[in-house]
Amino acid sequence: DWSNRDGYGARVEVRRGKEMIEREHRCGQGYGSQNSAVMIVGLGDWEEVDEVIVRWPSGRKSIVSRVKQGEWLTVDERGGEERKPYRRDVKSKQKSLPGKAVFPLGPQSKARLTVWKGMATWCPACARYRPYFEHLKAMTQGLDVEFRGFPLDETEDREALVAYQNNYNLPYDLQTDLSMLDRKKAEVFLERWIGAAELPYPTSVVTNQRGEILWAGAGAPTVSELRRFLAAE
């Protein structure tokens, strides 16, 4: 038998010489939490590791040799692997934009905080995050926090987005009328901000009343982070 589809329970060993980093791929920890499908392992000053070993719940083992820092590695239990850059292979003159940068979609909302969820209708991970966004919304009710969704997939047209919104009780207001130009501006901004060649699904952004970006990353912010942002505004 093969492991579960999402690989939950798999143990990952990152080895370099006699040193090893070990992680477990978990669905989440605690009430209402949901981990990203992408496991990020910090390597410190290691530029390359000797091998990455995945021990699947089925008892099988996958071994990938010579993985470089910054590579996005996808391992298939049935055999095969895929490598692609997780970050652009360039050195930016500055690691972050000066001050608080304005998210391209940010000025469209005047709430104290706006949580933007970048998604796609076909994305299983985006669907799995819906209960967590419902939790965030419930925990910030009455605090002037808006939840909005925006499409990351440029191939999805307005009709597909409207149909998706009508079929599901989404915990966010899906921006079905965004122009392709606005979508592209948001995508390019986030790729630069996060430092990823391709954005993970879902990618979330938190902006303040002025549209300035307070948080951006894969998955979603925590309730504690939203409350901290509210207290600072």
PDB file of C-alpha atoms in Angstrom:
ATOM      1  CA  ASP A   1       0.000   0.000   0.000  1.00  0.00           C
ATOM      2  CA  TRP A   2       1.030   3.568  -0.649  1.00  0.00           C
ATOM      3  CA  SER A   3       1.003   6.441   1.830  1.00  0.00           C
ATOM      4  CA  ASN A   4      -1.815   8.986   2.094  1.00  0.00           C
ATOM      5  CA  ARG A   5      -2.129  11.407  -0.797  1.00  0.00           C
ATOM      6  CA  ASP A   6      -0.711  14.434   1.054  1.00  0.00           C
ATOM      7  CA  GLY A   7       2.176  12.512   2.580  1.00  0.00           C
ATOM      8  CA  TYR A   8       1.248  13.420   6.159  1.00  0.00           C
ATOM      9  CA  GLY A   9       3.414  11.549   8.626  1.00  0.00           C
ATOM     10  CA  ALA A  10       6.420  11.338   6.325  1.00  0.00           C
ATOM     11  CA  ARG A  11       9.754  11.998   8.037  1.00  0.00           C
ATOM     12  CA  VAL A  12      12.347  14.028   6.171  1.00  0.00           C
ATOM     13  CA  GLU A  13      16.059  13.791   6.917  1.00  0.00           C
ATOM     14  CA  VAL A  14      18.450  16.391   5.502  1.00  0.00           C
ATOM     15  CA  ARG A  15      22.022  15.095   5.774  1.00  0.00           C
ATOM     16  CA  ARG A  16      25.392  16.761   5.367  1.00  0.00           C
ATOM     17  CA  GLY A  17      28.350  14.698   6.497  1.00  0.00           C
ATOM     18  CA  LYS A  18      27.630  13.480  10.007  1.00  0.00           C
ATOM     19  CA  GLU A  19      25.110  16.258  10.658  1.00  0.00           C
ATOM     20  CA  MET A  20      21.370  15.823  10.135  1.00  0.00           C
ATOM     21  CA  ILE A  21      18.201  17.912  10.268  1.00  0.00           C
ATOM     22  CA  GLU A  22      14.983  15.942  10.772  1.00  0.00           C
ATOM     23  CA  ARG A  23      11.433  17.128  10.165  1.00  0.00           C
ATOM     24  CA  GLU A  24       7.967  15.547  10.055  1.00  0.00           C
ATOM     25  CA  HIS A  25       5.345  16.526   7.476  1.00  0.00           C
ATOM     26  CA  ARG A  26       2.268  17.305   9.568  1.00  0.00           C
ATOM     27  CA  CYS A  27      -1.207  18.519   8.691  1.00  0.00           C
ATOM     28  CA  GLY A  28      -1.185  21.102  11.495  1.00  0.00           C
ATOM     29  CA  GLN A  29      -0.813  21.726  15.200  1.00  0.00           C
ATOM     30  CA  GLY A  30      -3.497  22.992  17.540  1.00  0.00           C
ATOM     31  CA  TYR A  31      -7.053  24.148  16.965  1.00  0.00           C
ATOM     32  CA  GLY A  32      -7.844  25.433  13.515  1.00  0.00           C
ATOM     33  CA  SER A  33      -4.245  25.342  12.279  1.00  0.00           C
ATOM     34  CA  GLN A  34      -3.216  24.158   8.829  1.00  0.00           C
ATOM     35  CA  ASN A  35       0.369  23.756   7.725  1.00  0.00           C
ATOM     36  CA  SER A  36       1.563  24.640   4.259  1.00  0.00           C
ATOM     37  CA  ALA A  37       2.015  21.768   1.809  1.00  0.00           C
ATOM     38  CA  VAL A  38       5.544  23.109   1.284  1.00  0.00           C
ATOM     39  CA  MET A  39       8.043  22.191   4.007  1.00  0.00           C
ATOM     40  CA  ILE A  40      10.750  24.839   4.379  1.00  0.00           C
ATOM     41  CA  VAL A  41      13.988  23.639   5.994  1.00  0.00           C
ATOM     42  CA  GLY A  42      16.551  26.268   6.971  1.00  0.00           C
ATOM     43  CA  LEU A  43      20.126  25.262   6.110  1.00  0.00           C
ATOM     44  CA  GLY A  44      22.024  28.120   7.737  1.00  0.00           C
ATOM     45  CA  ASP A  45      25.368  28.495   5.978  1.00  0.00           C
ATOM     46  CA  TRP A  46      25.141  25.160   4.154  1.00  0.00           C
ATOM     47  CA  GLU A  47      25.234  25.715   0.403  1.00  0.00           C
ATOM     48  CA  GLU A  48      24.418  22.090  -0.413  1.00  0.00           C
ATOM     49  CA  VAL A  49      23.384  18.923   1.414  1.00  0.00           C
ATOM     50  CA  ASP A  50      24.600  15.430   0.641  1.00  0.00           C
ATOM     51  CA  GLU A  51      21.168  13.871   0.550  1.00  0.00           C
ATOM     52  CA  VAL A  52      17.521  14.288   1.457  1.00  0.00           C
ATOM     53  CA  ILE A  53      15.804  11.145   2.707  1.00  0.00           C
ATOM     54  CA  VAL A  54      12.015  10.854   2.858  1.00  0.00           C
ATOM     55  CA  ARG A  55      10.692   7.993   4.990  1.00  0.00           C
ATOM     56  CA  TRP A  56       7.084   7.484   3.942  1.00  0.00           C
ATOM     57  CA  PRO A  57       4.337   6.206   6.282  1.00  0.00           C
ATOM     58  CA  SER A  58       4.060   3.153   4.007  1.00  0.00           C
ATOM     59  CA  GLY A  59       7.580   2.116   5.003  1.00  0.00           C
ATOM     60  CA  ARG A  60       9.122   3.073   1.682  1.00  0.00           C
ATOM     61  CA  LYS A  61      12.114   5.370   1.425  1.00  0.00           C
ATOM     62  CA  SER A  62      13.106   7.975  -1.173  1.00  0.00           C
ATOM     63  CA  ILE A  63      16.651   9.340  -1.410  1.00  0.00           C
ATOM     64  CA  VAL A  64      17.693  12.448  -3.336  1.00  0.00           C
ATOM     65  CA  SER A  65      21.380  13.356  -3.556  1.00  0.00           C
ATOM     66  CA  ARG A  66      23.163  16.703  -3.715  1.00  0.00           C
ATOM     67  CA  VAL A  67      20.388  19.206  -3.085  1.00  0.00           C
ATOM     68  CA  LYS A  68      21.456  22.845  -3.206  1.00  0.00           C
ATOM     69  CA  GLN A  69      20.325  25.646  -0.927  1.00  0.00           C
ATOM     70  CA  GLY A  70      17.337  27.472  -2.417  1.00  0.00           C
ATOM     71  CA  GLU A  71      16.063  24.501  -4.440  1.00  0.00           C
ATOM     72  CA  TRP A  72      12.372  23.611  -4.354  1.00  0.00           C
ATOM     73  CA  LEU A  73      12.408  19.821  -4.248  1.00  0.00           C
ATOM     74  CA  THR A  74       9.317  17.722  -4.948  1.00  0.00           C
ATOM     75  CA  VAL A  75       9.619  13.994  -4.191  1.00  0.00           C
ATOM     76  CA  ASP A  76       7.120  11.401  -5.426  1.00  0.00           C
ATOM     77  CA  GLU A  77       6.733   8.230  -3.384  1.00  0.00           C
ATOM     78  CA  ARG A  78       6.104   6.256  -6.572  1.00  0.00           C
ATOM     79  CA  GLY A  79       9.424   7.390  -7.986  1.00  0.00           C
ATOM     80  CA  GLY A  80      10.837  10.524  -9.500  1.00  0.00           C
ATOM     81  CA  GLU A  81      11.688  13.997  -8.329  1.00  0.00           C
ATOM     82  CA  GLU A  82      11.437  17.575  -9.539  1.00  0.00           C
ATOM     83  CA  ARG A  83      13.781  20.449  -8.750  1.00  0.00           C
ATOM     84  CA  LYS A  84      13.221  24.107  -9.411  1.00  0.00           C
ATOM     85  CA  PRO A  85      14.468  27.353  -7.859  1.00  0.00           C
ATOM     86  CA  TYR A  86      12.601  28.483  -4.760  1.00  0.00           C
ATOM     87  CA  ARG A  87      14.180  31.919  -4.934  1.00  0.00           C
ATOM     88  CA  ARG A  88      15.460  33.980  -7.817  1.00  0.00           C
ATOM     89  CA  ASP A  89      19.167  33.354  -8.406  1.00  0.00           C
ATOM     90  CA  VAL A  90      20.034  37.028  -8.127  1.00  0.00           C
ATOM     91  CA  LYS A  91      21.181  39.232  -5.294  1.00  0.00           C
ATOM     92  CA  SER A  92      18.898  42.172  -4.731  1.00  0.00           C
ATOM     93  CA  LYS A  93      20.410  45.473  -3.714  1.00  0.00           C
ATOM     94  CA  GLN A  94      18.047  45.460  -0.751  1.00  0.00           C
ATOM     95  CA  LYS A  95      16.326  42.585   0.981  1.00  0.00           C
ATOM     96  CA  SER A  96      13.114  44.468   1.545  1.00  0.00           C
ATOM     97  CA  LEU A  97      11.426  47.483   0.111  1.00  0.00           C
ATOM     98  CA  PRO A  98      12.118  50.739   1.983  1.00  0.00           C
ATOM     99  CA  GLY A  99       9.575  51.578   4.668  1.00  0.00           C
ATOM    100  CA  LYS A 100       6.159  50.048   4.267  1.00  0.00           C
ATOM    101  CA  ALA A 101       5.513  49.243   0.631  1.00  0.00           C
ATOM    102  CA  VAL A 102       1.992  49.536  -0.762  1.00  0.00           C
ATOM    103  CA  PHE A 103       0.489  46.267  -2.010  1.00  0.00           C
ATOM    104  CA  PRO A 104      -0.912  46.876  -5.528  1.00  0.00           C
ATOM    105  CA  LEU A 105      -4.409  45.793  -4.441  1.00  0.00           C
ATOM    106  CA  GLY A 106      -4.163  47.368  -0.971  1.00  0.00           C
ATOM    107  CA  PRO A 107      -5.746  50.776  -1.693  1.00  0.00           C
ATOM    108  CA  GLN A 108      -8.976  49.051  -2.788  1.00  0.00           C
ATOM    109  CA  SER A 109      -9.857  48.383   0.876  1.00  0.00           C
ATOM    110  CA  LYS A 110     -10.237  50.969   3.646  1.00  0.00           C
ATOM    111  CA  ALA A 111     -10.604  48.532   6.556  1.00  0.00           C
ATOM    112  CA  ARG A 112      -8.166  48.720   9.479  1.00  0.00           C
ATOM    113  CA  LEU A 113      -6.712  45.444   8.257  1.00  0.00           C
ATOM    114  CA  THR A 114      -7.340  43.471   5.096  1.00  0.00           C
ATOM    115  CA  VAL A 115      -6.305  39.849   4.712  1.00  0.00           C
ATOM    116  CA  TRP A 116      -5.823  38.980   1.043  1.00  0.00           C
ATOM    117  CA  LYS A 117      -5.811  35.339  -0.006  1.00  0.00           C
ATOM    118  CA  GLY A 118      -4.160  34.552  -3.344  1.00  0.00           C
ATOM    119  CA  MET A 119      -5.846  31.426  -4.665  1.00  0.00           C
ATOM    120  CA  ALA A 120      -7.010  29.333  -7.608  1.00  0.00           C
ATOM    121  CA  THR A 121     -10.286  27.469  -8.016  1.00  0.00           C
ATOM    122  CA  TRP A 122      -8.499  24.194  -8.820  1.00  0.00           C
ATOM    123  CA  CYS A 123      -6.096  24.365  -5.842  1.00  0.00           C
ATOM    124  CA  PRO A 124      -6.664  21.646  -3.155  1.00  0.00           C
ATOM    125  CA  ALA A 125      -4.458  23.474  -0.636  1.00  0.00           C
ATOM    126  CA  CYS A 126      -6.536  26.639  -1.067  1.00  0.00           C
ATOM    127  CA  ALA A 127      -9.671  24.637  -0.317  1.00  0.00           C
ATOM    128  CA  ARG A 128      -8.064  23.103   2.775  1.00  0.00           C
ATOM    129  CA  TYR A 129      -7.329  26.589   4.093  1.00  0.00           C
ATOM    130  CA  ARG A 130     -10.994  27.665   3.990  1.00  0.00           C
ATOM    131  CA  PRO A 131     -11.783  26.447   7.551  1.00  0.00           C
ATOM    132  CA  TYR A 132      -8.734  28.298   8.847  1.00  0.00           C
ATOM    133  CA  PHE A 133      -9.849  31.541   7.188  1.00  0.00           C
ATOM    134  CA  GLU A 134     -13.288  31.031   8.738  1.00  0.00           C
ATOM    135  CA  HIS A 135     -11.510  30.760  12.103  1.00  0.00           C
ATOM    136  CA  LEU A 136      -9.521  33.955  11.460  1.00  0.00           C
ATOM    137  CA  LYS A 137     -12.683  35.774  10.448  1.00  0.00           C
ATOM    138  CA  ALA A 138     -14.569  34.629  13.558  1.00  0.00           C
ATOM    139  CA  MET A 139     -11.718  35.616  15.876  1.00  0.00           C
ATOM    140  CA  THR A 140     -11.485  39.141  14.412  1.00  0.00           C
ATOM    141  CA  GLN A 141     -15.212  39.831  14.072  1.00  0.00           C
ATOM    142  CA  GLY A 142     -16.121  43.423  14.935  1.00  0.00           C
ATOM    143  CA  LEU A 143     -12.510  44.642  14.669  1.00  0.00           C
ATOM    144  CA  ASP A 144     -12.824  46.109  11.148  1.00  0.00           C
ATOM    145  CA  VAL A 145     -10.867  43.340   9.447  1.00  0.00           C
ATOM    146  CA  GLU A 146     -11.815  42.468   5.866  1.00  0.00           C
ATOM    147  CA  PHE A 147     -11.056  39.205   4.092  1.00  0.00           C
ATOM    148  CA  ARG A 148     -10.628  39.294   0.333  1.00  0.00           C
ATOM    149  CA  GLY A 149      -9.532  36.708  -2.201  1.00  0.00           C
ATOM    150  CA  PHE A 150      -7.732  37.367  -5.452  1.00  0.00           C
ATOM    151  CA  PRO A 151      -6.917  34.924  -8.296  1.00  0.00           C
ATOM    152  CA  LEU A 152      -3.306  33.951  -8.925  1.00  0.00           C
ATOM    153  CA  ASP A 153      -3.954  31.838 -12.017  1.00  0.00           C
ATOM    154  CA  GLU A 154      -4.079  34.115 -15.059  1.00  0.00           C
ATOM    155  CA  THR A 155      -5.946  31.481 -17.082  1.00  0.00           C
ATOM    156  CA  GLU A 156      -9.046  31.663 -14.870  1.00  0.00           C
ATOM    157  CA  ASP A 157     -11.596  34.110 -16.231  1.00  0.00           C
ATOM    158  CA  ARG A 158     -14.374  35.979 -14.465  1.00  0.00           C
ATOM    159  CA  GLU A 159     -16.989  33.325 -15.266  1.00  0.00           C
ATOM    160  CA  ALA A 160     -14.940  30.595 -13.572  1.00  0.00           C
ATOM    161  CA  LEU A 161     -14.373  32.769 -10.505  1.00  0.00           C
ATOM    162  CA  VAL A 162     -18.040  33.740 -10.197  1.00  0.00           C
ATOM    163  CA  ALA A 163     -19.090  30.093 -10.520  1.00  0.00           C
ATOM    164  CA  TYR A 164     -16.610  29.116  -7.804  1.00  0.00           C
ATOM    165  CA  GLN A 165     -17.871  31.860  -5.496  1.00  0.00           C
ATOM    166  CA  ASN A 166     -21.485  30.812  -6.067  1.00  0.00           C
ATOM    167  CA  ASN A 167     -20.748  27.135  -5.384  1.00  0.00           C
ATOM    168  CA  TYR A 168     -18.950  27.662  -2.077  1.00  0.00           C
ATOM    169  CA  ASN A 169     -19.635  29.704   1.029  1.00  0.00           C
ATOM    170  CA  LEU A 170     -16.259  31.428   0.972  1.00  0.00           C
ATOM    171  CA  PRO A 171     -14.982  33.147   4.136  1.00  0.00           C
ATOM    172  CA  TYR A 172     -13.605  35.951   1.967  1.00  0.00           C
ATOM    173  CA  ASP A 173     -14.906  38.247  -0.764  1.00  0.00           C
ATOM    174  CA  LEU A 174     -13.433  36.922  -4.010  1.00  0.00           C
ATOM    175  CA  GLN A 175     -12.406  39.777  -6.312  1.00  0.00           C
ATOM    176  CA  THR A 176     -13.914  38.459  -9.530  1.00  0.00           C
ATOM    177  CA  ASP A 177     -13.620  41.735 -11.467  1.00  0.00           C
ATOM    178  CA  LEU A 178      -9.874  42.278 -11.151  1.00  0.00           C
ATOM    179  CA  SER A 179      -8.230  43.134 -14.445  1.00  0.00           C
ATOM    180  CA  MET A 180      -5.412  40.960 -15.778  1.00  0.00           C
ATOM    181  CA  LEU A 181      -3.092  43.924 -15.266  1.00  0.00           C
ATOM    182  CA  ASP A 182      -3.987  44.172 -11.564  1.00  0.00           C
ATOM    183  CA  ARG A 183      -3.502  40.422 -11.159  1.00  0.00           C
ATOM    184  CA  LYS A 184      -0.069  40.589 -12.780  1.00  0.00           C
ATOM    185  CA  LYS A 185       0.981  43.563 -10.658  1.00  0.00           C
ATOM    186  CA  ALA A 186       0.044  41.672  -7.481  1.00  0.00           C
ATOM    187  CA  GLU A 187       1.839  38.514  -8.652  1.00  0.00           C
ATOM    188  CA  VAL A 188       5.086  40.284  -9.590  1.00  0.00           C
ATOM    189  CA  PHE A 189       5.056  42.287  -6.356  1.00  0.00           C
ATOM    190  CA  LEU A 190       4.662  39.162  -4.214  1.00  0.00           C
ATOM    191  CA  GLU A 191       7.306  37.193  -6.109  1.00  0.00           C
ATOM    192  CA  ARG A 192       9.779  39.994  -5.386  1.00  0.00           C
ATOM    193  CA  TRP A 193       8.628  40.415  -1.793  1.00  0.00           C
ATOM    194  CA  ILE A 194       8.736  36.728  -0.876  1.00  0.00           C
ATOM    195  CA  GLY A 195      11.751  36.014  -3.079  1.00  0.00           C
ATOM    196  CA  ALA A 196      10.156  33.081  -4.898  1.00  0.00           C
ATOM    197  CA  ALA A 197      10.345  32.316  -8.607  1.00  0.00           C
ATOM    198  CA  GLU A 198       6.807  30.902  -8.347  1.00  0.00           C
ATOM    199  CA  LEU A 199       4.247  31.763  -5.696  1.00  0.00           C
ATOM    200  CA  PRO A 200       2.990  28.960  -3.439  1.00  0.00           C
ATOM    201  CA  TYR A 201      -0.762  28.344  -3.313  1.00  0.00           C
ATOM    202  CA  PRO A 202      -2.261  29.880  -1.300  1.00  0.00           C
ATOM    203  CA  THR A 203      -0.245  33.035  -0.700  1.00  0.00           C
ATOM    204  CA  SER A 204      -1.669  35.549   1.765  1.00  0.00           C
ATOM    205  CA  VAL A 205      -1.075  39.254   2.353  1.00  0.00           C
ATOM    206  CA  VAL A 206      -2.074  41.553   5.222  1.00  0.00           C
ATOM    207  CA  THR A 207      -2.430  45.294   4.563  1.00  0.00           C
ATOM    208  CA  ASN A 208      -3.382  48.246   6.750  1.00  0.00           C
ATOM    209  CA  GLN A 209      -5.864  51.045   6.054  1.00  0.00           C
ATOM    210  CA  ARG A 210      -3.331  52.793   3.823  1.00  0.00           C
ATOM    211  CA  GLY A 211      -2.767  49.671   1.746  1.00  0.00           C
ATOM    212  CA  GLU A 212       0.714  49.152   3.181  1.00  0.00           C
ATOM    213  CA  ILE A 213       1.896  45.586   3.448  1.00  0.00           C
ATOM    214  CA  LEU A 214       2.327  44.229   6.986  1.00  0.00           C
ATOM    215  CA  TRP A 215       2.737  40.521   6.269  1.00  0.00           C
ATOM    216  CA  ALA A 216       3.043  38.244   3.238  1.00  0.00           C
ATOM    217  CA  GLY A 217       3.825  34.571   2.872  1.00  0.00           C
ATOM    218  CA  ALA A 218       2.640  31.072   2.085  1.00  0.00           C
ATOM    219  CA  GLY A 219      -0.495  29.870   3.846  1.00  0.00           C
ATOM    220  CA  ALA A 220      -2.053  32.422   6.180  1.00  0.00           C
ATOM    221  CA  PRO A 221      -1.198  34.671   9.147  1.00  0.00           C
ATOM    222  CA  THR A 222      -2.099  33.660  12.693  1.00  0.00           C
ATOM    223  CA  VAL A 223      -4.742  35.229  14.919  1.00  0.00           C
ATOM    224  CA  SER A 224      -1.967  36.517  17.190  1.00  0.00           C
ATOM    225  CA  GLU A 225      -0.276  38.260  14.276  1.00  0.00           C
ATOM    226  CA  LEU A 226      -3.508  39.954  13.208  1.00  0.00           C
ATOM    227  CA  ARG A 227      -4.145  41.169  16.749  1.00  0.00           C
ATOM    228  CA  ARG A 228      -0.595  42.489  16.963  1.00  0.00           C
ATOM    229  CA  PHE A 229      -1.052  44.393  13.707  1.00  0.00           C
ATOM    230  CA  LEU A 230      -4.344  45.844  14.970  1.00  0.00           C
ATOM    231  CA  ALA A 231      -2.714  47.001  18.195  1.00  0.00           C
ATOM    232  CA  ALA A 232       0.046  48.738  16.250  1.00  0.00           C
ATOM    233  CA  GLU A 233      -2.293  50.609  13.898  1.00  0.00           C
TER     234      GLU A 233
END
